[in-house]
């Protein structure tokens, strides 16, 4: 791990570079009125020029509001902001998290055994964790049939998302459950279906003090002992650095990690224990291998064809020049239903910042709002707004070419044929939505259509205006061949490096999260009042909060 001072603070801020001014001029001259349909008509090679390959991931950017000139300007901006130096510092373990004085070295967690410069304890903890996971997976010996991961934020979102995504690769006899919300309505339904003798609880908290996690851990222990459970030390383990606190709780088996592992980057660490139990040591190693391949791509591929870099620069182009305030993620694979939630934390907690590395307010926008839902469900929910709403919202389609469902052993050929057909339907829907967003439907075409569901006697021109799609709405399509552990590892690492790229260009610290602290501190002060202790009128609260406390207190 390098202790050298990071070059980040010495880099020019993006809005003070010549490349930023050039981009602004390019946007006014060509970007503001860019029509991707005209771009396709002008350039027969557009798809080839704007398609990129990285490990496990193919990216088609051709439906975006960019051309070769736009990418050249964006690459100039990246170089002038010293993106490559920033990247190399982060990958080497330099103190890129300047406000907390430490590295953001999550890439070390997926390093191969024996890789130079990686602390021995990284491989030691990984080996111990995977060995424990294999013992749990031996259900005849362990007796474990249910595993409950208790965490929140990065200690929940990553493992929960990955276990769901890799269901086809999971142990067939072990059920995985995730509890994160301090609301008892999250824990209670899980406990109803458990037997204490065959349940393992994983308490995931770096400090072993996280309010919500520890509340749920204490509730789980109360259920366990109250339901006749014996030997807390056998049925509770922890992913934590606070071994004394875990022992005081009754936990003897712990797996640690380090202060340079941010919560939203912690899936690769001991926080991934529940995932390792689900997919086994081989599957977890394959996940790390995919991420490692993407790390190499990010570290060594020239910027012009570096997929995380190009996607990160596209995010800057849309956020700061086009003014697009959000981005929709539409994974066309039900296993990726929790990917938008994971990405929300990764991107908005990392880049939702309003000051630069020097603490000065930035005059430009940073993180977009990231949101989404799996297709085809999303098509019947909010795609109406994407196609015909007043805002232009870039959409990211994620298609998985080959299905990977795990069917019952006695599944009929008829069922397999039907599900194969449904996979093709799924892919066709994803392709169609991207095509429709780009192509739209002009009023003269809408006017010629026969519409059986239209109101009788409605004016043809009025109806046509209701059925017109403006088009020219941008989208990116990412394609995986199959959703395997290796492919998922590569995809998640791609998103990590993409977020780093945009944050580096914006000149912000993508690795702290002070914004989550204030509400937590105020909650600790309000809890006694809500609990019925003290005089609300003397607590110095604003009138609204005081009135609500009075209504809610016991």
Coordinates of C-alpha atoms in Angstrom, one line a residue:
X1 CA 0.0 0.0 0.0
X2 CA 1.4 3.3 -1.0
X3 CA 1.5 6.1 1.5
X4 CA 2.5 8.8 -1.1
X5 CA 0.3 11.8 -1.2
X6 CA -2.4 11.4 -3.9
X7 CA -2.1 13.6 -7.0
X8 CA -5.8 14.3 -6.9
X9 CA -5.6 17.6 -5.0
X10 CA -3.0 19.0 -7.5
X11 CA -5.2 18.2 -10.6
X12 CA -7.0 21.0 -12.3
X13 CA -10.8 21.2 -11.6
X14 CA -12.7 20.2 -14.7
X15 CA -14.5 23.5 -15.2
X16 CA -11.2 25.4 -15.2
X17 CA -9.7 23.4 -18.1
X18 CA -9.4 24.3 -21.7
X19 CA -11.1 21.0 -22.6
X20 CA -14.2 21.9 -20.6
X21 CA -14.5 25.2 -22.5
X22 CA -14.1 23.3 -25.8
X23 CA -16.8 20.9 -24.8
X24 CA -19.1 23.7 -23.9
X25 CA -18.6 25.2 -27.4
X26 CA -19.0 21.8 -29.0
X27 CA -22.3 21.3 -27.1
X28 CA -23.7 24.7 -28.3
X29 CA -22.6 24.1 -31.9
X30 CA -23.4 20.4 -32.3
X31 CA -24.6 18.8 -29.0
X32 CA -27.7 20.7 -28.2
X33 CA -29.5 19.9 -31.4
X34 CA -27.9 16.5 -32.0
X35 CA -30.2 13.9 -33.5
X36 CA -29.0 10.3 -33.3
X37 CA -31.3 9.3 -36.1
X38 CA -29.6 11.7 -38.5
X39 CA -26.2 10.5 -37.2
X40 CA -27.1 6.9 -38.2
X41 CA -28.1 8.2 -41.6
X42 CA -24.8 10.0 -42.1
X43 CA -22.5 7.4 -40.8
X44 CA -22.9 3.7 -41.9
X45 CA -20.1 2.7 -39.5
X46 CA -21.6 4.4 -36.4
X47 CA -22.4 1.1 -34.6
X48 CA -18.8 -0.2 -35.0
X49 CA -17.3 3.0 -34.0
X50 CA -19.4 3.3 -30.8
X51 CA -19.3 -0.3 -29.7
X52 CA -16.8 -1.5 -27.1
X53 CA -15.8 -4.7 -25.5
X54 CA -14.5 -5.4 -22.0
X55 CA -14.2 -8.6 -20.1
X56 CA -17.6 -10.3 -20.1
X57 CA -19.4 -7.1 -21.2
X58 CA -20.2 -5.7 -24.7
X59 CA -21.3 -2.0 -24.7
X60 CA -23.3 -0.5 -27.6
X61 CA -23.2 3.3 -27.2
X62 CA -24.4 4.1 -30.7
X63 CA -27.9 5.2 -29.6
X64 CA -26.4 8.0 -27.5
X65 CA -26.2 11.7 -28.3
X66 CA -22.5 11.6 -29.1
X67 CA -20.3 11.2 -32.1
X68 CA -16.5 10.8 -32.6
X69 CA -15.9 14.5 -32.1
X70 CA -17.8 14.4 -28.8
X71 CA -15.7 11.5 -27.5
X72 CA -12.5 13.3 -28.5
X73 CA -13.4 16.3 -26.5
X74 CA -14.4 14.2 -23.5
X75 CA -11.1 12.3 -23.7
X76 CA -9.2 15.6 -23.8
X77 CA -11.1 16.5 -20.6
X78 CA -10.1 13.2 -19.0
X79 CA -6.5 13.7 -19.8
X80 CA -6.4 17.4 -18.7
X81 CA -8.0 16.3 -15.4
X82 CA -5.2 13.7 -15.1
X83 CA -7.6 10.8 -14.9
X84 CA -4.9 8.2 -15.7
X85 CA -2.8 9.4 -12.7
X86 CA -5.8 9.4 -10.5
X87 CA -6.7 5.9 -11.6
X88 CA -3.1 4.6 -11.1
X89 CA -3.0 6.2 -7.6
X90 CA -6.2 4.5 -6.6
X91 CA -5.2 1.1 -8.0
X92 CA -1.8 1.3 -6.2
X93 CA -3.4 2.0 -2.8
X94 CA -2.5 5.7 -2.5
X95 CA -4.5 7.8 0.0
X96 CA -7.1 8.9 -2.6
X97 CA -9.8 9.3 0.2
X98 CA -8.3 12.6 1.2
X99 CA -10.8 13.7 3.8
X100 CA -10.4 10.5 5.8
X101 CA -6.7 10.1 5.1
X102 CA -6.8 6.6 3.7
X103 CA -6.8 4.5 0.5
X104 CA -9.9 3.2 -1.3
X105 CA -8.2 -0.1 -2.1
X106 CA -11.1 -2.4 -2.8
X107 CA -9.3 -3.7 -5.9
X108 CA -6.8 -5.4 -3.5
X109 CA -9.6 -7.6 -2.2
X110 CA -9.9 -9.4 -5.5
X111 CA -6.2 -9.7 -6.1
X112 CA -4.9 -13.2 -7.1
X113 CA -3.1 -15.2 -4.5
X114 CA 0.6 -14.3 -4.4
X115 CA 0.1 -11.0 -6.2
X116 CA 2.9 -8.6 -5.3
X117 CA 2.1 -5.6 -3.0
X118 CA -1.0 -7.1 -1.6
X119 CA -1.1 -7.5 2.2
X120 CA -0.9 -11.1 3.3
X121 CA -3.9 -10.7 5.6
X122 CA -6.1 -10.1 2.6
X123 CA -5.6 -13.6 1.4
X124 CA -5.6 -14.9 4.9
X125 CA -9.1 -13.6 5.7
X126 CA -10.3 -14.7 2.3
X127 CA -9.0 -18.2 2.8
X128 CA -10.6 -18.5 6.3
X129 CA -13.9 -17.1 5.1
X130 CA -14.1 -19.5 2.1
X131 CA -13.1 -22.4 4.3
X132 CA -15.9 -21.6 6.7
X133 CA -18.4 -21.2 3.9
X134 CA -17.5 -24.6 2.6
X135 CA -18.1 -26.1 6.1
X136 CA -21.5 -24.5 6.3
X137 CA -22.3 -25.8 2.8
X138 CA -21.7 -29.3 4.0
X139 CA -25.2 -29.4 5.4
X140 CA -24.9 -33.0 6.7
X141 CA -22.2 -31.9 9.1
X142 CA -23.2 -28.3 9.7
X143 CA -26.9 -28.9 10.0
X144 CA -27.5 -25.4 8.5
X145 CA -30.4 -24.9 6.2
X146 CA -31.0 -21.1 6.6
X147 CA -28.5 -18.3 6.6
X148 CA -29.7 -14.8 7.7
X149 CA -27.4 -11.9 6.8
X150 CA -28.0 -8.9 9.1
X151 CA -26.5 -5.7 7.8
X152 CA -27.4 -2.4 6.2
X153 CA -26.1 -0.3 3.4
X154 CA -23.0 -1.9 1.8
X155 CA -23.3 -4.7 4.2
X156 CA -26.6 -5.7 2.8
X157 CA -27.1 -4.2 -0.7
X158 CA -24.1 -6.0 -2.4
X159 CA -24.6 -9.5 -0.9
X160 CA -28.3 -9.3 -1.3
X161 CA -28.1 -8.3 -4.9
X162 CA -25.4 -10.9 -5.8
X163 CA -27.2 -13.8 -4.1
X164 CA -30.3 -13.0 -6.0
X165 CA -28.4 -12.6 -9.3
X166 CA -26.6 -15.9 -8.9
X167 CA -29.5 -18.0 -7.7
X168 CA -28.9 -20.6 -10.4
X169 CA -25.4 -21.2 -8.9
X170 CA -26.5 -21.3 -5.3
X171 CA -26.5 -24.3 -2.9
X172 CA -29.9 -26.0 -3.5
X173 CA -30.4 -26.9 0.2
X174 CA -29.6 -23.6 1.9
X175 CA -31.9 -20.7 2.0
X176 CA -30.5 -17.2 2.2
X177 CA -32.3 -14.3 3.9
X178 CA -31.4 -10.6 4.3
X179 CA -32.5 -8.3 7.0
X180 CA -31.5 -4.6 7.0
X181 CA -34.3 -2.3 8.1
X182 CA -34.5 -1.5 11.8
X183 CA -38.3 -1.8 11.2
X184 CA -39.3 -5.1 12.9
X185 CA -41.5 -5.8 9.9
X186 CA -38.3 -6.7 8.1
X187 CA -37.1 -9.2 10.6
X188 CA -40.3 -10.7 11.9
X189 CA -41.4 -12.5 8.6
X190 CA -37.9 -14.0 8.3
X191 CA -37.9 -15.4 11.8
X192 CA -41.4 -17.0 11.3
X193 CA -39.9 -19.6 8.9
X194 CA -36.8 -20.5 10.8
X195 CA -35.7 -23.3 13.1
X196 CA -33.0 -22.1 15.5
X197 CA -31.2 -25.5 15.4
X198 CA -30.6 -25.1 11.6
X199 CA -30.1 -21.3 11.3
X200 CA -26.9 -19.3 11.0
X201 CA -26.9 -15.6 11.5
X202 CA -24.2 -13.4 9.9
X203 CA -23.9 -10.0 11.6
X204 CA -22.2 -7.7 9.1
X205 CA -20.9 -4.5 10.6
X206 CA -17.4 -3.1 10.3
X207 CA -17.6 -1.4 13.7
X208 CA -20.2 -3.7 15.3
X209 CA -21.9 -0.5 16.4
X210 CA -24.2 0.2 13.4
X211 CA -27.5 1.2 15.0
X212 CA -29.9 -0.7 12.7
X213 CA -27.7 -3.8 12.4
X214 CA -27.1 -4.2 16.1
X215 CA -30.7 -3.7 16.9
X216 CA -31.6 -6.5 14.5
X217 CA -28.8 -8.7 15.9
X218 CA -30.0 -8.3 19.4
X219 CA -33.6 -9.1 18.3
X220 CA -32.4 -12.2 16.4
X221 CA -30.5 -13.4 19.5
X222 CA -33.6 -12.8 21.6
X223 CA -35.6 -14.9 19.2
X224 CA -32.9 -17.6 19.1
X225 CA -32.6 -18.1 22.8
X226 CA -36.4 -17.7 23.3
X227 CA -37.1 -20.3 20.7
X228 CA -34.8 -22.8 22.5
X229 CA -31.7 -22.2 20.5
X230 CA -28.5 -23.3 22.1
X231 CA -24.9 -22.2 21.6
X232 CA -25.0 -18.6 20.3
X233 CA -21.3 -18.9 19.3
X234 CA -22.2 -21.7 16.9
X235 CA -25.1 -20.0 15.3
X236 CA -23.9 -16.4 15.1
X237 CA -20.8 -15.2 13.2
X238 CA -19.7 -11.7 12.3
X239 CA -17.9 -9.8 9.5
X240 CA -16.4 -7.0 11.6
X241 CA -13.2 -5.4 12.7
X242 CA -14.4 -5.0 16.3
X243 CA -13.6 -8.5 17.7
X244 CA -14.0 -7.5 21.4
X245 CA -17.6 -6.2 20.8
X246 CA -18.5 -9.3 18.8
X247 CA -17.2 -11.5 21.7
X248 CA -19.2 -9.5 24.2
X249 CA -22.2 -10.3 22.1
X250 CA -21.4 -14.0 22.2
X251 CA -19.8 -14.4 18.8
X252 CA -16.5 -16.3 18.6
X253 CA -16.1 -16.6 14.8
X254 CA -15.3 -13.3 13.1
X255 CA -13.8 -12.3 9.7
X256 CA -12.2 -8.9 9.5
X257 CA -11.5 -6.3 6.9
X258 CA -9.8 -2.9 6.8
X259 CA -10.6 0.8 7.0
X260 CA -9.7 1.1 3.4
X261 CA -12.7 -1.0 2.4
X262 CA -15.7 1.3 1.9
X263 CA -19.1 -0.2 2.6
X264 CA -20.3 0.2 -0.9
X265 CA -17.2 -1.6 -2.2
X266 CA -17.2 -4.3 0.5
X267 CA -18.9 -7.2 -1.3
X268 CA -15.4 -8.6 -2.2
X269 CA -14.4 -8.7 1.5
X270 CA -15.7 -10.7 4.5
X271 CA -19.0 -8.8 3.9
X272 CA -19.5 -11.3 1.1
X273 CA -19.7 -14.3 3.5
X274 CA -23.4 -14.9 2.8
X275 CA -22.7 -14.9 -0.9
X276 CA -19.7 -17.3 -0.4
X277 CA -22.0 -19.7 1.4
X278 CA -24.5 -19.4 -1.4
X279 CA -22.2 -20.0 -4.4
X280 CA -19.3 -21.7 -2.7
X281 CA -15.6 -21.0 -2.7
X282 CA -15.2 -21.8 -6.4
X283 CA -18.0 -19.5 -7.3
X284 CA -16.7 -16.7 -5.1
X285 CA -13.2 -17.0 -6.6
X286 CA -14.8 -16.8 -10.1
X287 CA -16.6 -13.6 -9.0
X288 CA -13.3 -12.2 -8.0
X289 CA -11.6 -13.3 -11.2
X290 CA -14.2 -11.5 -13.3
X291 CA -13.7 -8.3 -11.3
X292 CA -9.9 -8.7 -11.6
X293 CA -10.2 -9.0 -15.3
X294 CA -12.2 -5.7 -15.4
X295 CA -9.5 -4.1 -13.2
X296 CA -6.9 -5.0 -15.7
X297 CA -9.0 -3.6 -18.5
X298 CA -9.5 -0.3 -16.6
X299 CA -5.8 -0.1 -15.7
X300 CA -4.3 -0.9 -19.1
X301 CA -6.7 -0.3 -22.0
X302 CA -6.2 3.1 -23.8
X303 CA -8.8 5.6 -22.7
X304 CA -10.5 5.8 -26.1
X305 CA -11.6 2.1 -25.8
X306 CA -11.7 1.7 -22.0
X307 CA -15.3 0.9 -21.3
X308 CA -15.6 2.2 -17.7
X309 CA -13.8 5.4 -18.8
X310 CA -16.0 6.0 -21.8
X311 CA -19.2 5.3 -19.8
X312 CA -18.0 7.6 -17.0
X313 CA -17.3 10.4 -19.5
X314 CA -20.7 9.9 -21.1
X315 CA -22.2 10.5 -17.6
X316 CA -20.4 13.8 -17.4
X317 CA -21.5 14.8 -20.8
X318 CA -25.1 14.1 -20.0
X319 CA -25.1 15.6 -16.5
X320 CA -23.2 18.8 -17.1
X321 CA -23.9 19.7 -20.7
X322 CA -27.3 18.2 -21.6
X323 CA -28.5 18.7 -18.0
X324 CA -30.0 15.3 -17.7
X325 CA -30.7 14.9 -13.9
X326 CA -31.3 11.1 -13.8
X327 CA -30.4 7.8 -15.4
X328 CA -32.6 4.8 -15.6
X329 CA -31.2 1.3 -15.3
X330 CA -33.3 -1.4 -17.0
X331 CA -31.8 -4.9 -16.5
X332 CA -33.7 -7.4 -18.6
X333 CA -33.0 -10.3 -16.2
X334 CA -35.0 -10.9 -13.1
X335 CA -32.0 -12.0 -11.2
X336 CA -30.7 -8.4 -11.5
X337 CA -33.7 -6.9 -9.8
X338 CA -31.6 -5.6 -6.9
X339 CA -28.8 -4.2 -9.2
X340 CA -30.4 -0.7 -9.4
X341 CA -30.5 -0.5 -5.6
X342 CA -26.9 -1.5 -5.3
X343 CA -25.9 1.0 -8.0
X344 CA -27.9 3.8 -6.2
X345 CA -25.6 3.5 -3.2
X346 CA -22.5 3.1 -5.3
X347 CA -23.1 6.1 -7.5
X348 CA -25.1 8.5 -5.4
X349 CA -23.2 8.0 -2.1
X350 CA -19.9 8.2 -4.0
X351 CA -20.6 11.2 -6.2
X352 CA -23.4 13.0 -4.5
X353 CA -21.1 15.7 -3.4
X354 CA -21.3 19.5 -3.7
X355 CA -17.7 20.5 -2.9
X356 CA -14.4 19.7 -4.6
X357 CA -11.3 18.1 -3.1
X358 CA -10.3 21.5 -1.7
X359 CA -13.7 22.0 0.0
X360 CA -14.9 24.7 -2.5
X361 CA -18.4 24.5 -3.8
X362 CA -18.6 23.3 -7.4
X363 CA -20.7 25.3 -9.9
X364 CA -21.6 22.2 -11.9
X365 CA -23.8 19.2 -11.3
X366 CA -22.4 15.9 -10.0
X367 CA -24.2 12.6 -9.5
X368 CA -27.5 12.0 -11.3
X369 CA -30.4 10.2 -9.7
X370 CA -30.0 6.5 -10.5
X371 CA -33.2 4.4 -10.5
X372 CA -34.7 1.4 -12.3
X373 CA -36.5 -1.9 -12.3
X374 CA -36.2 -5.1 -14.3
X375 CA -37.8 -5.3 -17.7
X376 CA -40.3 -6.3 -18.8
X377 CA -42.1 -5.2 -15.5
X378 CA -40.7 -1.7 -16.0
X379 CA -42.4 -1.3 -19.4
X380 CA -45.7 -1.5 -17.6
X381 CA -44.8 1.0 -15.0
X382 CA -42.7 4.0 -15.9
X383 CA -41.7 3.6 -19.6
X384 CA -44.6 5.8 -20.5
X385 CA -42.7 8.7 -19.0
X386 CA -39.4 7.7 -20.7
X387 CA -41.1 7.7 -24.1
X388 CA -43.5 10.6 -23.9
X389 CA -42.7 12.5 -20.8
X390 CA -41.3 16.1 -20.7
X391 CA -37.9 15.0 -19.4
X392 CA -35.2 13.3 -21.4
X393 CA -33.8 10.5 -19.3
X394 CA -31.0 8.3 -20.6
X395 CA -31.7 4.6 -20.2
X396 CA -29.2 1.8 -19.7
X397 CA -30.5 -1.5 -21.0
X398 CA -28.7 -4.6 -19.6
X399 CA -29.4 -7.8 -21.7
X400 CA -28.2 -11.3 -20.9
X401 CA -28.1 -13.5 -24.0
X402 CA -28.4 -16.9 -22.5
X403 CA -30.7 -17.9 -19.7
X404 CA -29.4 -19.7 -16.6
X405 CA -32.4 -20.8 -14.7
X406 CA -32.3 -23.8 -12.5
X407 CA -35.4 -25.9 -13.1
X408 CA -36.7 -28.8 -11.1
X409 CA -35.1 -32.2 -12.1
X410 CA -38.5 -33.4 -13.4
X411 CA -39.1 -30.3 -15.6
X412 CA -40.8 -31.3 -18.9
X413 CA -39.5 -30.6 -22.3
X414 CA -42.6 -28.5 -22.9
X415 CA -41.6 -26.2 -20.0
X416 CA -38.1 -25.8 -21.3
X417 CA -39.3 -25.0 -24.8
X418 CA -41.7 -22.4 -23.3
X419 CA -39.1 -20.7 -21.1
X420 CA -36.6 -20.6 -24.0
X421 CA -39.3 -18.8 -26.0
X422 CA -39.8 -16.4 -23.1
X423 CA -36.1 -15.6 -23.0
X424 CA -36.3 -14.6 -26.7
X425 CA -39.4 -12.5 -25.9
X426 CA -37.4 -10.8 -23.1
X427 CA -34.5 -9.9 -25.3
X428 CA -36.8 -8.7 -28.1
X429 CA -38.6 -6.4 -25.6
X430 CA -35.3 -4.9 -24.5
X431 CA -34.2 -4.3 -28.0
X432 CA -37.6 -2.9 -29.0
X433 CA -37.6 -0.4 -26.1
X434 CA -34.2 1.0 -27.0
X435 CA -35.2 1.2 -30.7
X436 CA -38.5 3.0 -29.8
X437 CA -36.8 5.5 -27.6
X438 CA -34.4 6.4 -30.4
X439 CA -36.8 6.3 -33.4
X440 CA -40.0 7.6 -31.9
X441 CA -43.1 7.9 -33.9
X442 CA -43.9 11.1 -36.0
X443 CA -47.4 12.6 -36.0
X444 CA -48.0 11.8 -39.7
X445 CA -47.4 8.1 -39.0
X446 CA -49.6 8.1 -35.9
X447 CA -52.4 9.8 -37.9
X448 CA -52.4 6.8 -40.4
X449 CA -52.8 4.2 -37.7
X450 CA -56.1 2.4 -36.9
X451 CA -56.7 2.6 -33.1
X452 CA -59.5 0.4 -32.0
X453 CA -59.3 1.6 -28.4
X454 CA -59.6 5.3 -29.3
X455 CA -62.7 7.3 -28.1
X456 CA -65.4 7.3 -30.8
X457 CA -65.4 10.5 -32.7
X458 CA -62.1 11.9 -31.4
X459 CA -60.4 14.3 -33.8
X460 CA -57.8 12.4 -35.8
X461 CA -55.2 15.2 -35.3
X462 CA -55.7 15.3 -31.5
X463 CA -55.4 11.5 -31.3
X464 CA -52.2 11.6 -33.4
X465 CA -50.6 14.2 -31.1
X466 CA -51.4 11.9 -28.1
X467 CA -49.8 9.0 -30.0
X468 CA -46.7 10.8 -31.2
X469 CA -43.3 9.8 -29.7
X470 CA -40.6 12.4 -30.0
X471 CA -37.7 9.9 -30.2
X472 CA -34.1 10.9 -30.1
X473 CA -34.0 9.7 -26.5
X474 CA -30.6 8.2 -25.7
X475 CA -29.8 4.7 -24.4
X476 CA -26.9 2.4 -23.8
X477 CA -27.1 -1.3 -24.2
X478 CA -24.8 -3.6 -22.2
X479 CA -24.8 -7.3 -23.2
X480 CA -23.6 -10.2 -21.1
X481 CA -23.5 -13.7 -22.6
X482 CA -24.7 -15.3 -19.4
X483 CA -25.1 -14.3 -15.8
X484 CA -22.3 -16.3 -14.2
X485 CA -20.2 -15.4 -11.1
X486 CA -17.4 -14.3 -13.3
X487 CA -19.7 -12.1 -15.5
X488 CA -21.3 -10.5 -12.4
X489 CA -17.9 -9.7 -10.9
X490 CA -16.8 -8.0 -14.2
X491 CA -20.0 -6.0 -14.4
X492 CA -19.9 -4.7 -10.8
X493 CA -16.2 -3.8 -11.2
X494 CA -17.1 -1.9 -14.4
X495 CA -19.6 0.2 -12.5
X496 CA -17.1 0.9 -9.7
X497 CA -14.6 2.2 -12.2
X498 CA -17.2 4.1 -14.1
X499 CA -18.2 6.0 -11.0
X500 CA -14.6 6.6 -10.1
X501 CA -14.1 8.1 -13.6
X502 CA -16.9 10.6 -13.4
X503 CA -15.9 11.5 -9.8
X504 CA -12.3 12.1 -10.8
X505 CA -13.3 14.4 -13.7
X506 CA -15.6 16.3 -11.3
X507 CA -12.7 16.7 -8.9
X508 CA -14.6 15.3 -5.9
X509 CA -13.9 12.7 -3.3
X510 CA -15.9 9.6 -4.3
X511 CA -14.9 7.7 -1.2
X512 CA -16.3 9.5 1.8
X513 CA -19.9 9.8 2.8
X514 CA -20.3 12.5 5.3
X515 CA -23.9 13.1 4.1
X516 CA -25.1 10.0 6.0
X517 CA -23.8 11.2 9.4
X518 CA -26.0 14.2 10.3
X519 CA -29.3 12.3 10.2
X520 CA -27.8 9.5 12.3
X521 CA -26.5 11.9 14.9
X522 CA -29.9 13.7 15.2
X523 CA -31.7 10.3 15.4
X524 CA -29.6 9.4 18.5
X525 CA -30.8 12.7 20.1
X526 CA -34.4 12.2 19.1
X527 CA -34.7 8.6 20.2
X528 CA -35.1 9.4 24.0
X529 CA -37.8 11.9 23.2
X530 CA -39.7 9.6 21.0
X531 CA -39.3 7.0 23.7
X532 CA -41.1 9.3 26.1
X533 CA -38.2 10.7 28.1
X534 CA -37.7 14.4 28.7
X535 CA -39.5 17.6 27.9
X536 CA -40.0 18.0 24.2
X537 CA -40.5 21.8 24.5
X538 CA -37.1 22.2 26.2
X539 CA -35.2 20.1 23.6
X540 CA -34.6 23.0 21.2
X541 CA -36.3 21.4 18.3
X542 CA -37.9 23.2 15.4
X543 CA -41.7 23.5 15.7
X544 CA -42.4 20.8 13.1
X545 CA -40.1 18.2 14.6
X546 CA -41.4 19.0 18.1
X547 CA -45.0 18.6 17.0
X548 CA -44.3 15.3 15.3
X549 CA -42.4 13.9 18.3
X550 CA -45.4 14.8 20.5
X551 CA -47.6 12.8 18.1
X552 CA -45.4 9.8 17.9
X553 CA -43.9 9.5 21.4
X554 CA -44.9 6.7 23.6

